[in-house]
GROMACS .gro file of N, CA, C and O in nm:
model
  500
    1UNK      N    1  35.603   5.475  -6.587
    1UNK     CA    2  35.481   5.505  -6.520
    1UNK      C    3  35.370   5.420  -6.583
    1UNK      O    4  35.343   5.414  -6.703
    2UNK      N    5  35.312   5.355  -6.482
    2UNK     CA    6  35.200   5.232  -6.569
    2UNK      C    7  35.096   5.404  -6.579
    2UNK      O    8  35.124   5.523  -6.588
    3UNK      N    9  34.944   5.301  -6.571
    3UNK     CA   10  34.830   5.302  -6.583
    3UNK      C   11  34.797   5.355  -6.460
    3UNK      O   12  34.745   5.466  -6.453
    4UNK      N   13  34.824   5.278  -6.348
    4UNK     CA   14  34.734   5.338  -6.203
    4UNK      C   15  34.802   5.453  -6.188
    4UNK      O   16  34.735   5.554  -6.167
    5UNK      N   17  34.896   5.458  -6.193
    5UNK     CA   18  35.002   5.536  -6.134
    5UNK      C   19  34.923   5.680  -6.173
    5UNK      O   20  34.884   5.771  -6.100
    6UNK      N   21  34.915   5.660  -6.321
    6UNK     CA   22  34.853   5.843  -6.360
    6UNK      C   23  34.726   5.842  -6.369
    6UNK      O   24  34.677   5.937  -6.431
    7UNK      N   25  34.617   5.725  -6.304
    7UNK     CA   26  34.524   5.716  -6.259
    7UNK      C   27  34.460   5.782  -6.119
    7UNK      O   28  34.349   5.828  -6.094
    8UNK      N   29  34.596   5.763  -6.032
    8UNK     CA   30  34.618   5.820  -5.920
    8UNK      C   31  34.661   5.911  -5.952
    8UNK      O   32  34.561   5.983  -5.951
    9UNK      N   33  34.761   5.987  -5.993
    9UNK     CA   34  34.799   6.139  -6.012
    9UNK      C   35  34.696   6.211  -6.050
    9UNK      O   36  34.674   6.319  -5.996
   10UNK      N   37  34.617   6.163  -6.149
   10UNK     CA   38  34.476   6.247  -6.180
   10UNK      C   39  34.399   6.247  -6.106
   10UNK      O   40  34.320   6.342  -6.105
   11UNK      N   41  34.384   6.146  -6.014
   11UNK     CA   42  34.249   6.204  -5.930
   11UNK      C   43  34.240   6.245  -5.756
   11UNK      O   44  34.148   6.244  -5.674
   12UNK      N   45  34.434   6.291  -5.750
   12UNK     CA   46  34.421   6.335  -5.681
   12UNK      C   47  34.401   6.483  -5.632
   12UNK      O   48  34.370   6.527  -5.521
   13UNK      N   49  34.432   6.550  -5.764
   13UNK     CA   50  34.376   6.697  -5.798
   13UNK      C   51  34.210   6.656  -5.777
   13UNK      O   52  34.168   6.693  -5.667
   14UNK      N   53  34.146   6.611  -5.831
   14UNK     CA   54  34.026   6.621  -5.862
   14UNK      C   55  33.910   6.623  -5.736
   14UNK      O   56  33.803   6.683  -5.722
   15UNK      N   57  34.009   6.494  -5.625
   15UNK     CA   58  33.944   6.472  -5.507
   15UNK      C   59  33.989   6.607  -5.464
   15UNK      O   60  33.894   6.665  -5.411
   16UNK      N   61  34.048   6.646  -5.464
   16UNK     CA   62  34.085   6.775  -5.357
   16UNK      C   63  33.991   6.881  -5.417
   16UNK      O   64  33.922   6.936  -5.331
   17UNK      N   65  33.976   6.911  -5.513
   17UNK     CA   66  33.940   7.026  -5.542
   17UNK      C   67  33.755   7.017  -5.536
   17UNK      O   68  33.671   7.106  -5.525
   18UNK      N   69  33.739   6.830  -5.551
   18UNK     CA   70  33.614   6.814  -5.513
   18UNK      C   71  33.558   6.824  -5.345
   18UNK      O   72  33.439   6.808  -5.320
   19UNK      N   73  33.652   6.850  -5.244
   19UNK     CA   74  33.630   6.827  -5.099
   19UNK      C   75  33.605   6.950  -5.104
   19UNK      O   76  33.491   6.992  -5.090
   20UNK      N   77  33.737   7.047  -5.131
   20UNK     CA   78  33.721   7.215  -5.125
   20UNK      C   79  33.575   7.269  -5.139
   20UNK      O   80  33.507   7.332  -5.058
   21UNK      N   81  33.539   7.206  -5.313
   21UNK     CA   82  33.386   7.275  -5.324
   21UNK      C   83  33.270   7.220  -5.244
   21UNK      O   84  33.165   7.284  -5.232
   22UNK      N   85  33.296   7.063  -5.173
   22UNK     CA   86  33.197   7.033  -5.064
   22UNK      C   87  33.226   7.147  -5.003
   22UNK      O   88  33.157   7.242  -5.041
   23UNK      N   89  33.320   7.174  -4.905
   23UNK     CA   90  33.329   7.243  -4.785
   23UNK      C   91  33.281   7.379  -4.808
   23UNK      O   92  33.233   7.427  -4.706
   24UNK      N   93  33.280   7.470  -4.929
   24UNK     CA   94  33.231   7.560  -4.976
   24UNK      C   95  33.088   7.585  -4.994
   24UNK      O   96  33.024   7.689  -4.979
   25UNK      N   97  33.046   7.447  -5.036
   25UNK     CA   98  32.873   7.434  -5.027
   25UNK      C   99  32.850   7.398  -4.912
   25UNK      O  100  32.751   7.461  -4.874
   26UNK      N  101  32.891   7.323  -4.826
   26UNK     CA  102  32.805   7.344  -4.644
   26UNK      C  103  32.846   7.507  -4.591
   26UNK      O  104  32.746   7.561  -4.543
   27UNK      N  105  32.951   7.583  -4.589
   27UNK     CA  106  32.949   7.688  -4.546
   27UNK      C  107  32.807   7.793  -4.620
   27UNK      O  108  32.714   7.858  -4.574
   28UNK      N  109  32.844   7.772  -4.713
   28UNK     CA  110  32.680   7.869  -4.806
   28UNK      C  111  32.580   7.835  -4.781
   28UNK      O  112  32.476   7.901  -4.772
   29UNK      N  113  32.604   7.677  -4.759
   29UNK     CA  114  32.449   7.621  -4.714
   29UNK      C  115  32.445   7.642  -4.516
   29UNK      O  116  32.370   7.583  -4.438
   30UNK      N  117  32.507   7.700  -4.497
   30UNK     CA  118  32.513   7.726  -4.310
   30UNK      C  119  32.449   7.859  -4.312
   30UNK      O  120  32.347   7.894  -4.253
   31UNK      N  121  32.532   7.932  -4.396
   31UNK     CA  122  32.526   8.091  -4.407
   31UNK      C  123  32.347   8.061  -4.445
   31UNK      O  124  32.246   8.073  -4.375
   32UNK      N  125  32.364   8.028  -4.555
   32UNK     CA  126  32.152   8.043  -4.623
   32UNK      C  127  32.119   8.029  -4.484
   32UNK      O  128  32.117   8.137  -4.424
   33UNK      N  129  32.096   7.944  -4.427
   33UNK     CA  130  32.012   7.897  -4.285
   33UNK      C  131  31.961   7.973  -4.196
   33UNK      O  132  31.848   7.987  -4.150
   34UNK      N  133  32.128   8.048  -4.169
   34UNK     CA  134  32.106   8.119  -4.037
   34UNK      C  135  32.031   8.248  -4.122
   34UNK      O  136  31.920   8.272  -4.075
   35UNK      N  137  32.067   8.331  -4.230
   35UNK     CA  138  32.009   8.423  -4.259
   35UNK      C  139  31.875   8.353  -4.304
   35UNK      O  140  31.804   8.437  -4.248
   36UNK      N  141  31.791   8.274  -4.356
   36UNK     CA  142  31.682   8.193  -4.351
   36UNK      C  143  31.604   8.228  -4.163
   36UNK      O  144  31.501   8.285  -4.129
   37UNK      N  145  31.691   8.174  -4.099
   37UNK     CA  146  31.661   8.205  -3.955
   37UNK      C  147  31.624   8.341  -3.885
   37UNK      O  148  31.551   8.368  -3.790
   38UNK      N  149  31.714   8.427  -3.979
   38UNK     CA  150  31.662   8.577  -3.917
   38UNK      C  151  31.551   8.615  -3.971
   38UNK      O  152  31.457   8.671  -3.916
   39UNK      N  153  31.568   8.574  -4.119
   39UNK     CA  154  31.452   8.650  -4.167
   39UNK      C  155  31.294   8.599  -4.106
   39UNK      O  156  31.187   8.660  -4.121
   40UNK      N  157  31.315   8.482  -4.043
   40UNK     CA  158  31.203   8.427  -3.949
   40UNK      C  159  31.163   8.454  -3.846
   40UNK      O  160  31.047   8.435  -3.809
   41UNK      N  161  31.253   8.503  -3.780
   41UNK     CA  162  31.250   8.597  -3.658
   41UNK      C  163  31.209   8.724  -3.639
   41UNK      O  164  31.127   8.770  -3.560
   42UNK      N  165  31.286   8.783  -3.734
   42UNK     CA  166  31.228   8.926  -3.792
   42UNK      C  167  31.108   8.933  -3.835
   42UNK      O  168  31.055   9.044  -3.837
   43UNK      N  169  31.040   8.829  -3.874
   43UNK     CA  170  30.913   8.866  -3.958
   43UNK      C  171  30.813   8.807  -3.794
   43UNK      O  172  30.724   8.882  -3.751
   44UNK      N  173  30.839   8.689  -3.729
   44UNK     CA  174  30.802   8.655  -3.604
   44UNK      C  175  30.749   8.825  -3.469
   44UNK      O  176  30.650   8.856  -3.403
   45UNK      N  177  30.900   8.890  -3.498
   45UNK     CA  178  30.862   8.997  -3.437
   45UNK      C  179  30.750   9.093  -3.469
   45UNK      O  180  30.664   9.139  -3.395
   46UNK      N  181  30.777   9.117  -3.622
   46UNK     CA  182  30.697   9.163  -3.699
   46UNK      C  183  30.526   9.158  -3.652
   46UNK      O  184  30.454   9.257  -3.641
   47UNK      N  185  30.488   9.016  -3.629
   47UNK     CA  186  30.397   9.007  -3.631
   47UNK      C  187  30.331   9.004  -3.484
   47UNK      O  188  30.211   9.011  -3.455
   48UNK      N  189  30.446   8.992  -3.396
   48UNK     CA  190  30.412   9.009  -3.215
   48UNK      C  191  30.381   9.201  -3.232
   48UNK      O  192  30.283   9.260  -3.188
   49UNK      N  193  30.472   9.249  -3.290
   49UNK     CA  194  30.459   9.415  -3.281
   49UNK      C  195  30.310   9.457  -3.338
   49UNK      O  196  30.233   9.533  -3.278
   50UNK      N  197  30.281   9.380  -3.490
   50UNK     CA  198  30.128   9.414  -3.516
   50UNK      C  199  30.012   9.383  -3.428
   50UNK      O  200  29.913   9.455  -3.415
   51UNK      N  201  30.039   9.247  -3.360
   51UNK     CA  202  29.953   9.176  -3.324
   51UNK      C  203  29.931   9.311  -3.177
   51UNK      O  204  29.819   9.360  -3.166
   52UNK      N  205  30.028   9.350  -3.091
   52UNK     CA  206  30.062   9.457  -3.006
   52UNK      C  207  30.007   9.583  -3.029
   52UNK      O  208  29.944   9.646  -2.944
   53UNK      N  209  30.033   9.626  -3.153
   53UNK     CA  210  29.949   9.749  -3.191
   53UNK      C  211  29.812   9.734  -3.221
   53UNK      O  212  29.726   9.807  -3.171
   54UNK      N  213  29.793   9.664  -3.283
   54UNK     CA  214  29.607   9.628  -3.288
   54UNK      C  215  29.575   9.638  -3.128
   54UNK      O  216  29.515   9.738  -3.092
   55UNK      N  217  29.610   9.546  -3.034
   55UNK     CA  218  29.528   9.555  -2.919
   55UNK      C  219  29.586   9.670  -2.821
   55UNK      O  220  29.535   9.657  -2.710
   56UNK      N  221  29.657   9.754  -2.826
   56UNK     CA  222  29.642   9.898  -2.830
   56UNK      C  223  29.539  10.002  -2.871
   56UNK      O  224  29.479  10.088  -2.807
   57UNK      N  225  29.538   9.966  -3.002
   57UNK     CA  226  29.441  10.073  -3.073
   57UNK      C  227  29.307   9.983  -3.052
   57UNK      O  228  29.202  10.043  -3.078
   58UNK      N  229  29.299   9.884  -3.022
   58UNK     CA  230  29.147   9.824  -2.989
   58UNK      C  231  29.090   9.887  -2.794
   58UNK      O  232  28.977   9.908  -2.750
   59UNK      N  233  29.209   9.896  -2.733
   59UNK     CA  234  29.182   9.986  -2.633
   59UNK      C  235  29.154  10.118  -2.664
   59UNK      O  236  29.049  10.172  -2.627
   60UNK      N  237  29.217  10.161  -2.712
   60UNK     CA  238  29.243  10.321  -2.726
   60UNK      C  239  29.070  10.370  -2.769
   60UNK      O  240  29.029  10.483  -2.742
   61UNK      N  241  28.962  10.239  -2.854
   61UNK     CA  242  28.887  10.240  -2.928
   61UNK      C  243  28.816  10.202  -2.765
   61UNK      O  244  28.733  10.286  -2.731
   62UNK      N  245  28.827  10.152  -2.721
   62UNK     CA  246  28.713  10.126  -2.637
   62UNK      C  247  28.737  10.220  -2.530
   62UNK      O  248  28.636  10.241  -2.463
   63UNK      N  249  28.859  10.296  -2.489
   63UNK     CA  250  28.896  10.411  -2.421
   63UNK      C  251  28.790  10.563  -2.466
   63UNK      O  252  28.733  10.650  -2.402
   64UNK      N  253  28.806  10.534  -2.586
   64UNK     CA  254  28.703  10.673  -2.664
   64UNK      C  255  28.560  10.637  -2.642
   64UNK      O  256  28.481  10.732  -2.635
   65UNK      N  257  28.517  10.529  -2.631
   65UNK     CA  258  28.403  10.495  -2.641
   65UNK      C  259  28.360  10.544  -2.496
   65UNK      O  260  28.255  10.608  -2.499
   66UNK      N  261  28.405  10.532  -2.396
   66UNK     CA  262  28.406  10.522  -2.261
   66UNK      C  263  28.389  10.663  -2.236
   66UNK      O  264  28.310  10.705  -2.152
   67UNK      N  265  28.487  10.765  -2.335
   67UNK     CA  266  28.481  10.956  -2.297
   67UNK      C  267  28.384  10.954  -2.342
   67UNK      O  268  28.318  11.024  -2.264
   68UNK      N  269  28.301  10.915  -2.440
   68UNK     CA  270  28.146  10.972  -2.523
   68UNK      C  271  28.035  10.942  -2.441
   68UNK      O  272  27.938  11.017  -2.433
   69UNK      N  273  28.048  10.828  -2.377
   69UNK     CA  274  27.958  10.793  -2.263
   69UNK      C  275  27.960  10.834  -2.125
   69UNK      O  276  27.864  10.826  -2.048
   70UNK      N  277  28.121  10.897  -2.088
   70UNK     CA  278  28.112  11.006  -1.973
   70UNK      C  279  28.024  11.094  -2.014
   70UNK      O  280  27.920  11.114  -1.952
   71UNK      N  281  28.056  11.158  -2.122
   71UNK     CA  282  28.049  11.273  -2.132
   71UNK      C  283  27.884  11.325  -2.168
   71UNK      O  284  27.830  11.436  -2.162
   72UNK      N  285  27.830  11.174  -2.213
   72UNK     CA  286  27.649  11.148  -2.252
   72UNK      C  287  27.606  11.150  -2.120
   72UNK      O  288  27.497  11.200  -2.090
   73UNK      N  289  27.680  11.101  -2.041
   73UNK     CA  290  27.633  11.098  -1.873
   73UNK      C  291  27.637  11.217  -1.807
   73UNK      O  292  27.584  11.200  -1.697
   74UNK      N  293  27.670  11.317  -1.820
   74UNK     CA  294  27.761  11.428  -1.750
   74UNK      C  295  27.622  11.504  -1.823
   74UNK      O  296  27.537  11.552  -1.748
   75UNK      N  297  27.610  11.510  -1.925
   75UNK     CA  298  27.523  11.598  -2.015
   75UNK      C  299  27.406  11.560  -1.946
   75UNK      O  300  27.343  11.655  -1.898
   76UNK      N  301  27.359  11.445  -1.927
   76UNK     CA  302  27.214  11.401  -1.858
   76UNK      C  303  27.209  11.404  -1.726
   76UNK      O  304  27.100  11.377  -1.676
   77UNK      N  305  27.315  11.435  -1.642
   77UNK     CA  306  27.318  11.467  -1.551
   77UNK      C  307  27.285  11.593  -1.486
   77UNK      O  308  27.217  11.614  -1.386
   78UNK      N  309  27.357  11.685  -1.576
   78UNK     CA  310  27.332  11.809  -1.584
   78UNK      C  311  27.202  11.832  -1.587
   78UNK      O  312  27.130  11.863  -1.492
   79UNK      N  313  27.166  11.810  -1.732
   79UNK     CA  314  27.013  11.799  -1.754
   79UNK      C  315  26.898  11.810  -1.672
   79UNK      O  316  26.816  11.901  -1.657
   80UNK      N  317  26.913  11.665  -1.610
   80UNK     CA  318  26.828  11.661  -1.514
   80UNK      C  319  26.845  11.718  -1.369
   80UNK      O  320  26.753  11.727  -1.287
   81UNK      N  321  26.955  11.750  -1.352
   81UNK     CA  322  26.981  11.823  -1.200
   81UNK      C  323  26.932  11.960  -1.230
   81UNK      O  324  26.873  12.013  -1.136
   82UNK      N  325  26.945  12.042  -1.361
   82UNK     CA  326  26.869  12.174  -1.385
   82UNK      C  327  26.730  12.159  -1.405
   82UNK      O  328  26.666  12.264  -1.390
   83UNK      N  329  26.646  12.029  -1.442
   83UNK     CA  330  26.500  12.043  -1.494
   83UNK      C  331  26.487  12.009  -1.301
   83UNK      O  332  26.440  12.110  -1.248
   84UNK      N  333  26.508  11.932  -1.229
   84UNK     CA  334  26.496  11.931  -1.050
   84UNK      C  335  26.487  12.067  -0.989
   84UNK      O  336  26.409  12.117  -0.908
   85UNK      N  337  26.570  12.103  -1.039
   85UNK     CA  338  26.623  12.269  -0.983
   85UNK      C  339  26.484  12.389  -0.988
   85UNK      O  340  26.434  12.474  -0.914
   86UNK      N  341  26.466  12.337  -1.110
   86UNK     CA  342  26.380  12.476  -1.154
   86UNK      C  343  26.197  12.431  -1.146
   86UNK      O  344  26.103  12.499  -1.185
   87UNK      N  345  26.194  12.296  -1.080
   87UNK     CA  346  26.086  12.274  -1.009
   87UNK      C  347  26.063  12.292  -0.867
   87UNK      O  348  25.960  12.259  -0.808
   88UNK      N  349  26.172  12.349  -0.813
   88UNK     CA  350  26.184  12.359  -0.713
   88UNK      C  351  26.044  12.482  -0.673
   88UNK      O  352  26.073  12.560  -0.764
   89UNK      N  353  25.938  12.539  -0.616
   89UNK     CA  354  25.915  12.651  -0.649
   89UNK      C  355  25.947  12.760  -0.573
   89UNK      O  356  25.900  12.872  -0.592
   90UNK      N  357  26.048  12.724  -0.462
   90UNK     CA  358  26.104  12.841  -0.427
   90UNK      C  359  26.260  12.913  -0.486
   90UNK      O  360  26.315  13.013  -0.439
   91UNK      N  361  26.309  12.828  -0.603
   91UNK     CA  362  26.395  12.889  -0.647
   91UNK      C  363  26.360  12.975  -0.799
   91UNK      O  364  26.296  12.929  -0.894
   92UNK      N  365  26.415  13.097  -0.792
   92UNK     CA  366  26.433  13.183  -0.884
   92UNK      C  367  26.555  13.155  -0.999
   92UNK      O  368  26.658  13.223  -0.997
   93UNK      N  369  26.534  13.054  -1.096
   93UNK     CA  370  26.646  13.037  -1.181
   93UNK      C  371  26.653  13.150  -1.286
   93UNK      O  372  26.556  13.171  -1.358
   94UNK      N  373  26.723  13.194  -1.291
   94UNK     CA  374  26.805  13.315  -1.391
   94UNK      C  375  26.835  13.251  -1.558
   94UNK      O  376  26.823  13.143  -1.615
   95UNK      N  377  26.884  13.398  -1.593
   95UNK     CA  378  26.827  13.304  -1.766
   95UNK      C  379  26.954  13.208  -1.807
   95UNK      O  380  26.967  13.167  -1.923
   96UNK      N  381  27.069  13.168  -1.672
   96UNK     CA  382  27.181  13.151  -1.653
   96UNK      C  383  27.173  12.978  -1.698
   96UNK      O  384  27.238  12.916  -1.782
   97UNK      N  385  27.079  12.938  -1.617
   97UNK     CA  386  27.019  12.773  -1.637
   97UNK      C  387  26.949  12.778  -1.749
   97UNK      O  388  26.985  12.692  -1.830
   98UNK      N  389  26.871  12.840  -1.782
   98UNK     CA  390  26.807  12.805  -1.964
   98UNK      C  391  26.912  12.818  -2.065
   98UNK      O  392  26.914  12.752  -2.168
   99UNK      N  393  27.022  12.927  -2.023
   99UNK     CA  394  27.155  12.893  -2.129
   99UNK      C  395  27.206  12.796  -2.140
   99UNK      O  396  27.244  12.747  -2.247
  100UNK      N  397  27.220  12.727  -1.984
  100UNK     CA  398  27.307  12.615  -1.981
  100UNK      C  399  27.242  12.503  -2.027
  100UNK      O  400  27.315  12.417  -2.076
  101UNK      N  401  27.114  12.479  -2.023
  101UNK     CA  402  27.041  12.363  -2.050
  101UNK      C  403  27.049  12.385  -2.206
  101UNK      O  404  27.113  12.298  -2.265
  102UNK      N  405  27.003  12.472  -2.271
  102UNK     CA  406  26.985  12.478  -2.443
  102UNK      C  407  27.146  12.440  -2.507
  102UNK      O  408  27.159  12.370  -2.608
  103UNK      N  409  27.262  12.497  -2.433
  103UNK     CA  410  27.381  12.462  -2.457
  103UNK      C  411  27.426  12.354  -2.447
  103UNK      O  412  27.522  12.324  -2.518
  104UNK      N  413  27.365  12.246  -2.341
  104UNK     CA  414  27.400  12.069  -2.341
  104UNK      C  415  27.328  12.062  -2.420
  104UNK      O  416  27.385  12.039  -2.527
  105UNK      N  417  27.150  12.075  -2.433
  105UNK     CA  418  27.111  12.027  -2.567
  105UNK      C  419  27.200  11.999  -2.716
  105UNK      O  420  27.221  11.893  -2.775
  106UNK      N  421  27.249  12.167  -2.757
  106UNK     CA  422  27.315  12.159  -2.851
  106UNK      C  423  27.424  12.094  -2.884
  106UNK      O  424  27.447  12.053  -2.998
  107UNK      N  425  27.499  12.081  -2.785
  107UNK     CA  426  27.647  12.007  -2.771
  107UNK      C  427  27.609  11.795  -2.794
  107UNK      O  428  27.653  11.704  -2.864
  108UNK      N  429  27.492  11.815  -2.673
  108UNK     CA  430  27.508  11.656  -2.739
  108UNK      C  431  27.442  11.643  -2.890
  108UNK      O  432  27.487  11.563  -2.971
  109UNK      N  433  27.332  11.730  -2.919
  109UNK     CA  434  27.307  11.681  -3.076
  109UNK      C  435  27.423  11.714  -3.127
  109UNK      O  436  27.475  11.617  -3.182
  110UNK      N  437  27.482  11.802  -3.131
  110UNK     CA  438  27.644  11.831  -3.211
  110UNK      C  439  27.729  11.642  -3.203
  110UNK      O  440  27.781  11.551  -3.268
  111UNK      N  441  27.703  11.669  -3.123
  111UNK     CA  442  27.806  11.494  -3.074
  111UNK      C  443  27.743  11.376  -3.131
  111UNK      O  444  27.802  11.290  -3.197
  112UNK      N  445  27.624  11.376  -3.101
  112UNK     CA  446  27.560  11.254  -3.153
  112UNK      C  447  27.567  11.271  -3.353
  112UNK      O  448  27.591  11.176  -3.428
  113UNK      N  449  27.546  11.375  -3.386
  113UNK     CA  450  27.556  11.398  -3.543
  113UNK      C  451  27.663  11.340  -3.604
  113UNK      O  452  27.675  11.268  -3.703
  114UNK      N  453  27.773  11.407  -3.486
  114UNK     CA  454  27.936  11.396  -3.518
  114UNK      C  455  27.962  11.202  -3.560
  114UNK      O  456  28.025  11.142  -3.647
  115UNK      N  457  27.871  11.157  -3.440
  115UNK     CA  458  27.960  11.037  -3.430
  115UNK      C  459  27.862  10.966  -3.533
  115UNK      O  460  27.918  10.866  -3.578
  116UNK      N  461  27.741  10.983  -3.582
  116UNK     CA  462  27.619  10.947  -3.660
  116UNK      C  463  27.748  10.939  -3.782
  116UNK      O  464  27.825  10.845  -3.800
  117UNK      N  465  27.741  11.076  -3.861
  117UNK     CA  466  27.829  11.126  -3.925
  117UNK      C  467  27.975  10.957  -3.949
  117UNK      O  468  27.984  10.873  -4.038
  118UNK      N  469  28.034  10.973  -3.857
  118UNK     CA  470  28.172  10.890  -3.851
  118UNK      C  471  28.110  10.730  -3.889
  118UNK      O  472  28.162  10.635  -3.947
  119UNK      N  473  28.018  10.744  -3.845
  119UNK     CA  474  27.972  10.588  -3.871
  119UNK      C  475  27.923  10.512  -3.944
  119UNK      O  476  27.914  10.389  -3.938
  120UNK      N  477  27.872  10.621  -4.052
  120UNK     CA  478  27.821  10.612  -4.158
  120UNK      C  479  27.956  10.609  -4.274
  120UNK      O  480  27.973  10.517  -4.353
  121UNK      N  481  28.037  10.717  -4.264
  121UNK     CA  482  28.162  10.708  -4.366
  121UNK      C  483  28.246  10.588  -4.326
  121UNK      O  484  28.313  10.531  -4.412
  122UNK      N  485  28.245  10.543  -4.192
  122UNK     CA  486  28.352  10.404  -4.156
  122UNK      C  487  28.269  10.287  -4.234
  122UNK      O  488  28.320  10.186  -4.282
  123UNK      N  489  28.129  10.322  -4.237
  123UNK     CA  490  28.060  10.173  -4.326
  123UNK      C  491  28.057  10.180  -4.504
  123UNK      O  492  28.013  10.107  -4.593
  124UNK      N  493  28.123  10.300  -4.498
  124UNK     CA  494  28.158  10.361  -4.678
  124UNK      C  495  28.258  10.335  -4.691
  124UNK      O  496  28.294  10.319  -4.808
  125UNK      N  497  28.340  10.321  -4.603
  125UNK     CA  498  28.557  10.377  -4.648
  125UNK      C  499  28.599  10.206  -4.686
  125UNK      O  500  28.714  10.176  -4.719
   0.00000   0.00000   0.00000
């Protein structure tokens, strides 16, 4: 047996076992990728779902805003359809309309306090 001969016998273990661990590092390096890939996706969704819930709750916020201003309307409506009423001078209003009028009074200062109140701790929190 010369020289090449166990030149070649040695490195043909070596090539082989060097292809094996290529082929071992592109599979790990395939695998990293695709899980690289989900976790991009996942976090992609992530951020379509936040981005989704914010403009939900930015409705929901301008939805509430909308009941406080029915409901400021409804109160002044009232209001003034009972102060019409009781200028009338042929009607006899009962102490039925001074309840009801002192009772929107109270309810919207109750409301307006309430939301005074909220707006002041949201510029604290």
């Amino acid at each position: 047996m010369d020289i090449t001969e166990i030149i070649i016998t040695a490195s043909i273990p070596s090539a082989l076992t060097g292809f094996f661990f290529w082929c071992i590092e592109r599979r790990i390096q395939k695998r990293e990728k695709k899980r690289e890939d989900e976790e991009r996706r996942i976090k992609d969704e992530e951020k379509e779902r936040q981005k989704e819930q914010e403009k939900r709750e930015k409705l929901r916020e301008r939805q509430e805003l909308f009941l406080v201003q029915g409901v400021g309307a409804a109160i002044a409506l009232g209001e003034a359809t009972a102060k019409a009423v009781q200028r009338i001078p042929d009607t006899h209003c009962n102490g039925d309309m001074h309840a009801a009028l002192d009772y929107a009074a109270k309810v919207k200062h109750a409301q307006k306090d309430f939301l005074t109140q909220q707006g002041i701790e949201a510029l604290y929190d």
